[in-house]
Tab-separated table of N, CA and C in Angstrom:
chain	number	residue	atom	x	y	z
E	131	UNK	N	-32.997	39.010	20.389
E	131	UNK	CA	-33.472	40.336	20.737
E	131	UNK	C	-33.690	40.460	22.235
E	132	UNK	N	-34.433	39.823	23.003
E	132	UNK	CA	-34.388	39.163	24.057
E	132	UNK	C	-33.369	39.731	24.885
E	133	UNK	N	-32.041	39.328	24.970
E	133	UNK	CA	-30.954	39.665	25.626
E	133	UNK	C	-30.104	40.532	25.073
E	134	UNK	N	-30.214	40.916	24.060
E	134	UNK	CA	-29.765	42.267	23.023
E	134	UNK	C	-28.760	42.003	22.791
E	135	UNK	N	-28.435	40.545	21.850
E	135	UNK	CA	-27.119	40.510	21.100
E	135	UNK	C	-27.642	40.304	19.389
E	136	UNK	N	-28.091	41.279	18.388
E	136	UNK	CA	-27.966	41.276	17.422
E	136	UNK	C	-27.883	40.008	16.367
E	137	UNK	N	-28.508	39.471	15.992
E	137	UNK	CA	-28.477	38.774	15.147
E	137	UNK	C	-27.316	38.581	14.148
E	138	UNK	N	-27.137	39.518	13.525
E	138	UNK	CA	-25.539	39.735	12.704
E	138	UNK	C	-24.559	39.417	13.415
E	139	UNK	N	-24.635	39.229	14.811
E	139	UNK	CA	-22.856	38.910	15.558
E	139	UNK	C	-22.989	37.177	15.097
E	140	UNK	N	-24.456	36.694	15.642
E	140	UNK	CA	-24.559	35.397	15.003
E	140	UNK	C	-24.480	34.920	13.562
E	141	UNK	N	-24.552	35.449	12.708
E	141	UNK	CA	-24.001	35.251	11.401
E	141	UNK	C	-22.559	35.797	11.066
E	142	UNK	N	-22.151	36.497	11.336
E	142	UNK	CA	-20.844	36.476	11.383
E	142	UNK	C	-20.004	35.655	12.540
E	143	UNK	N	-20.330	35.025	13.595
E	143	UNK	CA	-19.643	34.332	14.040
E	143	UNK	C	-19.988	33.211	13.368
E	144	UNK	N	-20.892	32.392	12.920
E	144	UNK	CA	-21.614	31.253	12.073
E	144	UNK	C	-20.500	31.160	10.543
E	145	UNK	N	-20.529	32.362	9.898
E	145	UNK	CA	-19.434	32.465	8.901
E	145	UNK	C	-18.499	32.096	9.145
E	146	UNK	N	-17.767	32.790	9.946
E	146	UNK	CA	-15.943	32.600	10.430
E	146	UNK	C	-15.997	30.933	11.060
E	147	UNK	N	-16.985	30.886	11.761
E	147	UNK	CA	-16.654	28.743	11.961
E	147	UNK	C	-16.663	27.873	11.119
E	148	UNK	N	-17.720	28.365	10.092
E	148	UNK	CA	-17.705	27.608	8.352
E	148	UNK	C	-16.671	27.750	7.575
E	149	UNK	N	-16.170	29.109	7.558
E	149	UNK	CA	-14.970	29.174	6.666
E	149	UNK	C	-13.531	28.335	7.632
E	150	UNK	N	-13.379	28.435	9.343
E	150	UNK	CA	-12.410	28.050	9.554
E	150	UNK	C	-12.801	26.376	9.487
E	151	UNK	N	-14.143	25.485	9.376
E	151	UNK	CA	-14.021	24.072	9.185
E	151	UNK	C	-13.549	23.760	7.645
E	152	UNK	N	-13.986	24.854	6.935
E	152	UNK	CA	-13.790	24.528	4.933
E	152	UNK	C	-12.219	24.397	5.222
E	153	UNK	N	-11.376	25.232	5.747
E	153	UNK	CA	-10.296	25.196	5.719
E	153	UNK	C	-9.589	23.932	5.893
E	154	UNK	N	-9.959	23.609	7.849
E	154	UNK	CA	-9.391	22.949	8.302
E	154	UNK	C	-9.581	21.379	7.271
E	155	UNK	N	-10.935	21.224	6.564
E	155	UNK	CA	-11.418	20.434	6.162
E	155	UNK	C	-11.024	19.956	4.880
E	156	UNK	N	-10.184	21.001	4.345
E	156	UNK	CA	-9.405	20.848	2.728
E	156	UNK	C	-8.444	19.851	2.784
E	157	UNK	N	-7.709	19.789	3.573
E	157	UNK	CA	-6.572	18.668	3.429
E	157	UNK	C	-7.397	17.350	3.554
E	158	UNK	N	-8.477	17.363	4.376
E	158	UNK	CA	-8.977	15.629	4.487
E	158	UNK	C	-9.273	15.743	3.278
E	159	UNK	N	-10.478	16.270	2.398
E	159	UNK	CA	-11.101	15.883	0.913
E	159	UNK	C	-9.942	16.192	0.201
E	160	UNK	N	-8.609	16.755	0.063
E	160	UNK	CA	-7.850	16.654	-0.824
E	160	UNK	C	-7.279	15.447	-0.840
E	161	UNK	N	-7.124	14.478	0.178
E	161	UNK	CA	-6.247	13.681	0.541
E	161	UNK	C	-7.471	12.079	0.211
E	162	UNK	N	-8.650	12.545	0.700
E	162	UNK	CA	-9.904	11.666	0.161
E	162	UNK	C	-9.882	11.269	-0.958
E	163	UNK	N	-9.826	12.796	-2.130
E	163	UNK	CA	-10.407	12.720	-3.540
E	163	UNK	C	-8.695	11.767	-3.993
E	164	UNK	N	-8.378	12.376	-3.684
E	164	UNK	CA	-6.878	11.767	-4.017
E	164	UNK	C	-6.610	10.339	-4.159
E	165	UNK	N	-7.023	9.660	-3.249
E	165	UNK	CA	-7.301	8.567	-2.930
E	165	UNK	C	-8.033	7.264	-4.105
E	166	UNK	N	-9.433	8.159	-3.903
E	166	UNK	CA	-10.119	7.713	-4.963
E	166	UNK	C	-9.921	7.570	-6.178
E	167	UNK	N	-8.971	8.856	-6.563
E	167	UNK	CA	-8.033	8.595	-8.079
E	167	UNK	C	-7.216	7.520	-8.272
E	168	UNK	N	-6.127	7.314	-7.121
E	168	UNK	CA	-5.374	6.081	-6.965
E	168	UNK	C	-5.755	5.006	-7.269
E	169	UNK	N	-6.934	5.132	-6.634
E	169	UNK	CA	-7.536	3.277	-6.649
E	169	UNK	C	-8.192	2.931	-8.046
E	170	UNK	N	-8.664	4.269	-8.716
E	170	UNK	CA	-9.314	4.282	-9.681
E	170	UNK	C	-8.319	4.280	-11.353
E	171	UNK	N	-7.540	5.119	-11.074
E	171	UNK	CA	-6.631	4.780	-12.133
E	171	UNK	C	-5.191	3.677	-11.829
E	172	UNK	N	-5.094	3.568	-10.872
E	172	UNK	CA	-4.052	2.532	-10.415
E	172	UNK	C	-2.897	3.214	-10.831
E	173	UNK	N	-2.127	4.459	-10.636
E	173	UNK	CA	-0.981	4.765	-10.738
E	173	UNK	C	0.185	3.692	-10.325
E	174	UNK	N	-0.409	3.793	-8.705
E	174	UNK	CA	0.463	2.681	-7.908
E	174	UNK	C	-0.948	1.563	-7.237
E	175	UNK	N	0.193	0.473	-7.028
E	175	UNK	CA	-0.587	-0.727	-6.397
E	175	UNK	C	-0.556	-1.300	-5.120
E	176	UNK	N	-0.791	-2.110	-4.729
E	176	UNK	CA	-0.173	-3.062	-3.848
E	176	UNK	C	1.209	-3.973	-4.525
E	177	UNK	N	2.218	-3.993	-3.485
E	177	UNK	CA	3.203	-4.597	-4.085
E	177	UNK	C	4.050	-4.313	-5.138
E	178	UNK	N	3.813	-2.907	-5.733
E	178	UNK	CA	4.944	-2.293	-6.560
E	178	UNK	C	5.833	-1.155	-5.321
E	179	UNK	N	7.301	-1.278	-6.139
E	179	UNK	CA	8.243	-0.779	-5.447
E	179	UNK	C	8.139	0.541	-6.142
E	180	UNK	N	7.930	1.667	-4.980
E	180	UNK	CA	8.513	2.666	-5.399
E	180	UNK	C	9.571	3.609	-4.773
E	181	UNK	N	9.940	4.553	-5.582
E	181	UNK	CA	10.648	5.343	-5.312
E	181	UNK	C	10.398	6.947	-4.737
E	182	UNK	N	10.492	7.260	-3.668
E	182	UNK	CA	10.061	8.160	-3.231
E	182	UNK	C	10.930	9.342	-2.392
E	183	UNK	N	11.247	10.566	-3.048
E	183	UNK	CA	12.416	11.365	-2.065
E	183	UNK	C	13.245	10.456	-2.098
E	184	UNK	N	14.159	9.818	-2.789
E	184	UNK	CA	15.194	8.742	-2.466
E	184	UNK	C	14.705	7.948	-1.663
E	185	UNK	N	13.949	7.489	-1.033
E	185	UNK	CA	13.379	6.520	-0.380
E	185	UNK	C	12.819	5.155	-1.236
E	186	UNK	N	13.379	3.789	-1.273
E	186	UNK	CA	12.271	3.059	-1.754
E	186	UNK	C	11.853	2.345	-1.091
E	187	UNK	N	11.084	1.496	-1.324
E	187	UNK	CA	9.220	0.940	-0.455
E	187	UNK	C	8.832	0.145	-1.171
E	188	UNK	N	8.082	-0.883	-1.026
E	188	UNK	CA	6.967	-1.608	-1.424
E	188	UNK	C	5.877	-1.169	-0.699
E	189	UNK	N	4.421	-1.420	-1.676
E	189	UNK	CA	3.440	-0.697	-1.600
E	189	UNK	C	2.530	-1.957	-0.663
E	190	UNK	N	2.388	-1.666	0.854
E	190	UNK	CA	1.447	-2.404	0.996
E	190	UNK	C	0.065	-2.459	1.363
E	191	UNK	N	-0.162	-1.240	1.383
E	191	UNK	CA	-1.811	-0.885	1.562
E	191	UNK	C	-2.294	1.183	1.012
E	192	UNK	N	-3.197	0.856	-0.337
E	192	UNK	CA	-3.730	2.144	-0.292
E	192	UNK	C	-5.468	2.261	0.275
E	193	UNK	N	-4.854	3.419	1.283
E	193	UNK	CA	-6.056	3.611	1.647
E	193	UNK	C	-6.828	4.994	1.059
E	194	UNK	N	-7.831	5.019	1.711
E	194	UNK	CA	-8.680	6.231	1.174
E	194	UNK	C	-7.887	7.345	1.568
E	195	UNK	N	-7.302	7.786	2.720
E	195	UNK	CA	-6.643	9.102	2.713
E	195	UNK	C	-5.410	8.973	2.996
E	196	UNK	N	-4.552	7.933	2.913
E	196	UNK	CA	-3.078	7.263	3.082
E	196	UNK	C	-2.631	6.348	2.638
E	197	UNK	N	-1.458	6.189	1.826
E	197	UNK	CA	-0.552	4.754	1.788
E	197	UNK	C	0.244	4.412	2.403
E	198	UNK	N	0.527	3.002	2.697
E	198	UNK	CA	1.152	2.479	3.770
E	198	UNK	C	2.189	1.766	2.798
E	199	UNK	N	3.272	2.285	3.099
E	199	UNK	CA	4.974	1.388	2.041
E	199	UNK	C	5.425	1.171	3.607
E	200	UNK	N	6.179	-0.239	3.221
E	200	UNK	CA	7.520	-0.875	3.962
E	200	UNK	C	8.664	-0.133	3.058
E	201	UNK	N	9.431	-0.165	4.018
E	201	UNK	CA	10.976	0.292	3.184
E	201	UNK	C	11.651	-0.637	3.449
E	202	UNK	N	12.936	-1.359	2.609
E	202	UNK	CA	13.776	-2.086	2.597
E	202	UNK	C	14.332	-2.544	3.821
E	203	UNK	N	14.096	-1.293	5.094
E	203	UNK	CA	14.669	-1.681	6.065
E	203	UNK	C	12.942	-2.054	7.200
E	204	UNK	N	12.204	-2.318	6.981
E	204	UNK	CA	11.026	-3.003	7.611
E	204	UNK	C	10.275	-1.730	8.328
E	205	UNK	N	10.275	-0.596	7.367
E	205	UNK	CA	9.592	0.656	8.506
E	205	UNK	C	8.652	0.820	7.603
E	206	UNK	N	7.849	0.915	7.956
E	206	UNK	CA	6.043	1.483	7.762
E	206	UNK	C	6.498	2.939	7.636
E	207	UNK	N	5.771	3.281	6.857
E	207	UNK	CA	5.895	5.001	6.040
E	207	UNK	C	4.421	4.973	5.492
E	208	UNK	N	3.725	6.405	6.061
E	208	UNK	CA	2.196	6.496	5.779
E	208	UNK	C	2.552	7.520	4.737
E	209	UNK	N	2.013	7.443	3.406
E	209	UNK	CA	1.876	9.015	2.274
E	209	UNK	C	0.794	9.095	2.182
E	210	UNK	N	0.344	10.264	2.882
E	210	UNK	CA	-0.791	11.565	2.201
E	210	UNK	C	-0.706	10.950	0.556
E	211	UNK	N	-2.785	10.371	0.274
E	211	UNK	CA	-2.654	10.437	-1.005
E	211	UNK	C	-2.182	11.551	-2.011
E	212	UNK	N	-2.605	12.935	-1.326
E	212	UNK	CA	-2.685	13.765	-2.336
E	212	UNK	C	-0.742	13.834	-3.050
E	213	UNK	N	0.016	13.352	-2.081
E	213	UNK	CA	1.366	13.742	-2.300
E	213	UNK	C	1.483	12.989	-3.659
E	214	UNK	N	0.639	12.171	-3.867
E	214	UNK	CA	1.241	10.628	-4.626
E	214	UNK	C	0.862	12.305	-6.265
E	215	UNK	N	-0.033	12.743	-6.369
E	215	UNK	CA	-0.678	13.235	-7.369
E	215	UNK	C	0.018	14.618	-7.154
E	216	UNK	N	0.740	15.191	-6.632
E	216	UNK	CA	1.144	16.538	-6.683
E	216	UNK	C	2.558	16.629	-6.866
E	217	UNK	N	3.424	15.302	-6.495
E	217	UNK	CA	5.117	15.069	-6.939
E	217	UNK	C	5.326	13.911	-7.849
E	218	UNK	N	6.725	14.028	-7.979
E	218	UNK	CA	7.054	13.125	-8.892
E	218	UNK	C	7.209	11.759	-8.135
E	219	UNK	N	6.822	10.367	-8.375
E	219	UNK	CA	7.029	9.504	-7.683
E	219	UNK	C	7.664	8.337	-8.769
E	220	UNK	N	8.748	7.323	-8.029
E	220	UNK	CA	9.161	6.217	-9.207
E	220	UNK	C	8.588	4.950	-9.482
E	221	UNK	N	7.300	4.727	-10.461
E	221	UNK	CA	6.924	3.103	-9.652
E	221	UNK	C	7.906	2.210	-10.996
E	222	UNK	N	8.986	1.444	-9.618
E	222	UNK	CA	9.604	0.534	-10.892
E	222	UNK	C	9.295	-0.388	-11.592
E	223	UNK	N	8.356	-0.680	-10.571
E	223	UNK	CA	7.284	-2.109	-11.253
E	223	UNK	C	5.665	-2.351	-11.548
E	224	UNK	N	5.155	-0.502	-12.219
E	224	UNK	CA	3.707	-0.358	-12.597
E	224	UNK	C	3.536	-1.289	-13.829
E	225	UNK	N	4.417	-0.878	-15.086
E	225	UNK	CA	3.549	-1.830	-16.325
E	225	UNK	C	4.366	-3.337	-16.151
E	226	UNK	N	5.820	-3.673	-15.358
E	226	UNK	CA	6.463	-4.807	-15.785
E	226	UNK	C	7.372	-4.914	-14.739
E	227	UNK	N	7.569	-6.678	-14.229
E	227	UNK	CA	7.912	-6.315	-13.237
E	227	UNK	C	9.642	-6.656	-13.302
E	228	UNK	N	10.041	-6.732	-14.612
E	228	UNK	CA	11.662	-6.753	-14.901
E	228	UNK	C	12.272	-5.485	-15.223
E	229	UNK	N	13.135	-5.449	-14.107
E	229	UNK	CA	14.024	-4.253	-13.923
E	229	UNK	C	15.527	-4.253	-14.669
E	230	UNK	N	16.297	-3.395	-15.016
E	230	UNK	CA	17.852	-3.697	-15.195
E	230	UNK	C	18.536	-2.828	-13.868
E	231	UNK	N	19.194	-3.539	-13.524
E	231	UNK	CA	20.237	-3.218	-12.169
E	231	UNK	C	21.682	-2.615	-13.154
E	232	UNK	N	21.826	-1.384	-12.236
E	232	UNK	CA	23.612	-0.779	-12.869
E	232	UNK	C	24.225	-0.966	-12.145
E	233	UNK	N	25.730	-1.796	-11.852
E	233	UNK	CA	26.470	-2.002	-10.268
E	233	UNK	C	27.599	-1.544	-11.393
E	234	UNK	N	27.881	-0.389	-10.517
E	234	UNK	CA	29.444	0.395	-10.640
E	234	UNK	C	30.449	-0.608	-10.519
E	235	UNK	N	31.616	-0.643	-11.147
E	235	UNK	CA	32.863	-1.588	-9.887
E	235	UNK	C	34.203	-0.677	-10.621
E	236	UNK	N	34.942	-0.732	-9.853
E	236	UNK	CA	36.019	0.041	-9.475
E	236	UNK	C	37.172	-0.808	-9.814
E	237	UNK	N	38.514	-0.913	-10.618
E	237	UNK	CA	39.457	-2.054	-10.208
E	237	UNK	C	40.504	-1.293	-10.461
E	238	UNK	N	41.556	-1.869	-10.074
E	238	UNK	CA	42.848	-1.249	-9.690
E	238	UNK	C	43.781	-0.810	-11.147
E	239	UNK	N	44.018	-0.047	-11.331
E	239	UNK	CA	45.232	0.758	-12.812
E	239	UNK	C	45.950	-0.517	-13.027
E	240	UNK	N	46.119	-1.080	-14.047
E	240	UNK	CA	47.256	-2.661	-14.794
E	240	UNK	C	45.681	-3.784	-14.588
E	241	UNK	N	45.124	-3.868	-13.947
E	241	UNK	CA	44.263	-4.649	-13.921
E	241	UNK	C	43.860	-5.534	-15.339
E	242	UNK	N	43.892	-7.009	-15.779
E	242	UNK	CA	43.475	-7.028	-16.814
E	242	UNK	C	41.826	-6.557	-17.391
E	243	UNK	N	41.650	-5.819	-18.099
E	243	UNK	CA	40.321	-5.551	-18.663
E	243	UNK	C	38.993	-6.790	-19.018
E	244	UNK	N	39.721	-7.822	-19.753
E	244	UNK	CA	38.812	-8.770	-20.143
E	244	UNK	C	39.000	-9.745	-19.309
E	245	UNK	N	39.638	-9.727	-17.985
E	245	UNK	CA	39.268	-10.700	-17.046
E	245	UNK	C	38.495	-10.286	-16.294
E	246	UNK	N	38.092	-8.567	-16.144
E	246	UNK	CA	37.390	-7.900	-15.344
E	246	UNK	C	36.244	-7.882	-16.448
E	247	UNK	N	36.407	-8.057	-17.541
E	247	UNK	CA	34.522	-7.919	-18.147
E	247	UNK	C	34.242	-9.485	-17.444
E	248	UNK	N	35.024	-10.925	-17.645
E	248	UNK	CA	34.643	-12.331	-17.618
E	248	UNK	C	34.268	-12.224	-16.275
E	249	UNK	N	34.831	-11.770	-14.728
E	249	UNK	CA	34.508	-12.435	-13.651
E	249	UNK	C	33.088	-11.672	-13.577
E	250	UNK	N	32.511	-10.651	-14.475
E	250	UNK	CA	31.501	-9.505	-13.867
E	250	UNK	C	30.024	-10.388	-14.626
E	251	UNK	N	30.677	-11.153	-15.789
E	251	UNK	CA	29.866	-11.622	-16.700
E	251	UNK	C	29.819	-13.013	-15.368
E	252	UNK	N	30.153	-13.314	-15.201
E	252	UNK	CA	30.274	-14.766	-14.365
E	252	UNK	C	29.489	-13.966	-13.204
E	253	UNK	N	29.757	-13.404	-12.725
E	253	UNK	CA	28.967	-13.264	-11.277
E	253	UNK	C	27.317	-13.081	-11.403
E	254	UNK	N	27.136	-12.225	-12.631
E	254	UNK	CA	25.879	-11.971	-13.552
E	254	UNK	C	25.341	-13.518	-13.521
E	255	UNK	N	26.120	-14.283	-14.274
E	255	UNK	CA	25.325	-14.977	-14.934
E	255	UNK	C	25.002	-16.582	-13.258
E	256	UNK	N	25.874	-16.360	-12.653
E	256	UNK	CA	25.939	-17.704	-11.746
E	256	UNK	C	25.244	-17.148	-10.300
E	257	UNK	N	24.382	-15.557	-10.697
E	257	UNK	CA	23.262	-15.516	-9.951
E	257	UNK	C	22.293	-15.858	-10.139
E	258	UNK	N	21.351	-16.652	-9.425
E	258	UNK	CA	19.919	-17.048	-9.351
E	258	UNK	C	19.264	-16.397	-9.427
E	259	UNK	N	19.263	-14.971	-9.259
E	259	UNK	CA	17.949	-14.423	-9.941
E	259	UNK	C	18.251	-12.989	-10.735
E	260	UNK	N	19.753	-13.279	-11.151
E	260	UNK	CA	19.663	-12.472	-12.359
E	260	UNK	C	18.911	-13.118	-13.682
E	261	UNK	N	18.423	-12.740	-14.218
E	261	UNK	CA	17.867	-13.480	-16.003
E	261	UNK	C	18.603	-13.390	-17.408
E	262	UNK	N	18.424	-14.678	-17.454
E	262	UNK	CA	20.069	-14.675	-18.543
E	262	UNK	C	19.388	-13.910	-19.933
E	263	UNK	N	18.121	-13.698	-19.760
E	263	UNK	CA	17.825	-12.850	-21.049
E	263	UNK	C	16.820	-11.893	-20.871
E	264	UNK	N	17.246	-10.573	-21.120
E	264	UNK	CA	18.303	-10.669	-22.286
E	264	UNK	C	19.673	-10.244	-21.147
E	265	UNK	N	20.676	-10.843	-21.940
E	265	UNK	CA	21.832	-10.908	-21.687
E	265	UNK	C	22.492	-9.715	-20.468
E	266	UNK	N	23.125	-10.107	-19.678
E	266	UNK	CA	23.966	-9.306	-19.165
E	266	UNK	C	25.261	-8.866	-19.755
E	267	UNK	N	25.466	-7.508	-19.430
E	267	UNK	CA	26.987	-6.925	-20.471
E	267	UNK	C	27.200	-5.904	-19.724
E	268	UNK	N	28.237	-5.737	-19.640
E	268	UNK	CA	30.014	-4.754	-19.204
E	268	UNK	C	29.774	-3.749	-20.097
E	269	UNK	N	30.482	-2.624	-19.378
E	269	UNK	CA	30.806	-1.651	-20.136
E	269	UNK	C	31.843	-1.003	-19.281
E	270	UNK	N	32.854	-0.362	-20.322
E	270	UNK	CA	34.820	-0.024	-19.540
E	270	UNK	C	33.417	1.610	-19.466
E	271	UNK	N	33.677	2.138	-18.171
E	271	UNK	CA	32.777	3.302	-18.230
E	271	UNK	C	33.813	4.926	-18.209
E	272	UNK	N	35.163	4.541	-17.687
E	272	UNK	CA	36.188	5.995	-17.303
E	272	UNK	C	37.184	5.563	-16.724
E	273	UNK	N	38.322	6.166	-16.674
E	273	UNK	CA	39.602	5.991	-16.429
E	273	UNK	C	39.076	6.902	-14.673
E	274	UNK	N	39.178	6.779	-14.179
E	274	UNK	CA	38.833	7.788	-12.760
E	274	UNK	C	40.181	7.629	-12.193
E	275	UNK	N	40.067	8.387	-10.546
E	275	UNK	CA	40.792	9.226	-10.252
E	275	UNK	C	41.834	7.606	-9.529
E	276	UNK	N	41.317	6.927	-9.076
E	276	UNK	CA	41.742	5.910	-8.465
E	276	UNK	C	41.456	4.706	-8.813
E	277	UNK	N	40.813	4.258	-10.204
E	277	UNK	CA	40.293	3.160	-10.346
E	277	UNK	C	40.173	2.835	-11.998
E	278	UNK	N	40.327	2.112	-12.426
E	278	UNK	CA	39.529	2.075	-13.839
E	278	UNK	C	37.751	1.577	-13.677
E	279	UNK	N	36.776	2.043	-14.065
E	279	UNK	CA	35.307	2.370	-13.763
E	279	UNK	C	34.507	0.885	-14.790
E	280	UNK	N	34.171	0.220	-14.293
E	280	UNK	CA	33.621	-0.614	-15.192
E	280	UNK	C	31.668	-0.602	-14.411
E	281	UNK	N	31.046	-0.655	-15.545
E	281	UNK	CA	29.220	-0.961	-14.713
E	281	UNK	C	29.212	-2.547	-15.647
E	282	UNK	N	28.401	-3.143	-14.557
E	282	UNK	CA	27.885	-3.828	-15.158
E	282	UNK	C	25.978	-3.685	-15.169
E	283	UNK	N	26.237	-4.855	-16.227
E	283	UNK	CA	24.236	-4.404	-16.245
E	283	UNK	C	23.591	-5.840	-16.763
E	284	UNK	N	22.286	-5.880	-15.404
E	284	UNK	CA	21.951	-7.229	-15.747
E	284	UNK	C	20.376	-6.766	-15.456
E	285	UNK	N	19.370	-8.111	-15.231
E	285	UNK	CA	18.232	-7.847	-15.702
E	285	UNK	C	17.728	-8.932	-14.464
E	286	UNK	N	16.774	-8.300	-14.043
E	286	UNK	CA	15.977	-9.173	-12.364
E	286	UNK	C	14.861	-9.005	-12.566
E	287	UNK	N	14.314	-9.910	-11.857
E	287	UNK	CA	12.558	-9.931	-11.951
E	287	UNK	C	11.958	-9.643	-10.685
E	288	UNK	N	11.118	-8.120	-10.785
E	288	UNK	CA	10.715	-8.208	-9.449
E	288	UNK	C	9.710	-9.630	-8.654
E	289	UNK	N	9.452	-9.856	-9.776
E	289	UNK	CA	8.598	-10.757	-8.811
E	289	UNK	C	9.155	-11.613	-7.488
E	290	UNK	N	10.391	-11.982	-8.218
E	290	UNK	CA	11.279	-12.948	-7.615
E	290	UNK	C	12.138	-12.472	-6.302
E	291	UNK	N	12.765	-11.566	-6.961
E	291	UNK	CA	14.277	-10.661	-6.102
E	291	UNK	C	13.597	-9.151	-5.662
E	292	UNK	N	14.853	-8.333	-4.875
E	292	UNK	CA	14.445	-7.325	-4.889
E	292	UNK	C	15.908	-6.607	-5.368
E	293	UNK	N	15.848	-5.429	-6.067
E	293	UNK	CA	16.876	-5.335	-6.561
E	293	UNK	C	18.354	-4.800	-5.429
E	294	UNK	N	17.155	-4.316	-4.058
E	294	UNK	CA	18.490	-4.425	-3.222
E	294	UNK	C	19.042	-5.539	-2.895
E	295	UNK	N	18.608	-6.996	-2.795
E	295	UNK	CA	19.306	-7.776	-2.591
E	295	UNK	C	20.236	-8.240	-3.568
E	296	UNK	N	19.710	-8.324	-4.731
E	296	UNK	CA	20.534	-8.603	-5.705
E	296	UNK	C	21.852	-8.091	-5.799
């Protein structure tokens, strides 16, 4: 009263700074509470690979308002918890850490067929950290445009391998 600025300019300027900190302040507690869910239900862990935007990662630190993944190629990638709870994410190794790998292969038109299932079964099996059980197996997948299409499909343990190296 004093200097004759109204009391009401001070509550309405007092308002508009509260509402613009609630604002600014939503992404930290979304990204907080978020957090706390993570750790609490364990969606993802330390050390599970996931899949993210086509991106995959191993998980090596969740924090309260960020996770920290390596990617295959040694880069640190921080995720906003809340992202983990608002998209779809892949963890390949939450309940188990044996995966099956699909490797396409391509071979040339006359090609013999069952020498191309034997060398695919042989390469399967005379890897070290494929697992001979359960079994690795071929499948003839399409005649394509340039190739006859064979996948093979075998079975890795994350613990051991990673399935890009494999």
């Amino acid at each position: 009263d004093m200097v004759g600025i109204p009391l009401t300019a001070f509550a309405f300027l007092g308002g508009a700074v509260a509402i613009g900190v609630g604002f600014g302040a939503q992404n930290f507690f979304n990204n907080l509470i978020s957090g706390f869910i993570i750790m609490f239900s364990q969606p993802i862990r330390p050390n599970d690979i996931i899949e993210i935007d086509g991106m995959f990662a191993s998980v090596e630190e969740i924090g309260s308002r960020s996770t920290r993944a390596k990617t295959f190629d040694n880069i640190d990638v921080l995720i906003p918890n809340n992202y983990f709870l608002d998209n779809k994410i892949v963890n390949w190794s939450l309940t188990d850490q044996k995966i099956r790998l699909k490797i396409d292969v391509g071979v040339a038109y006359g090609s013999d067929v069952r020498k191309v299932e034997k060398l695919l079964l042989k390469a399967a099996e005379d890897h070290s950290r494929v697992l001979k059980k359960p079994d690795p197996f071929v499948v003839f997948r399409n005649l394509g445009p340039d190739a006859l299409e064979f996948t093979l499909y075998a079975w890795i343990d994350m613990t051991n391998a990673s399935s890009m190296k494999v």
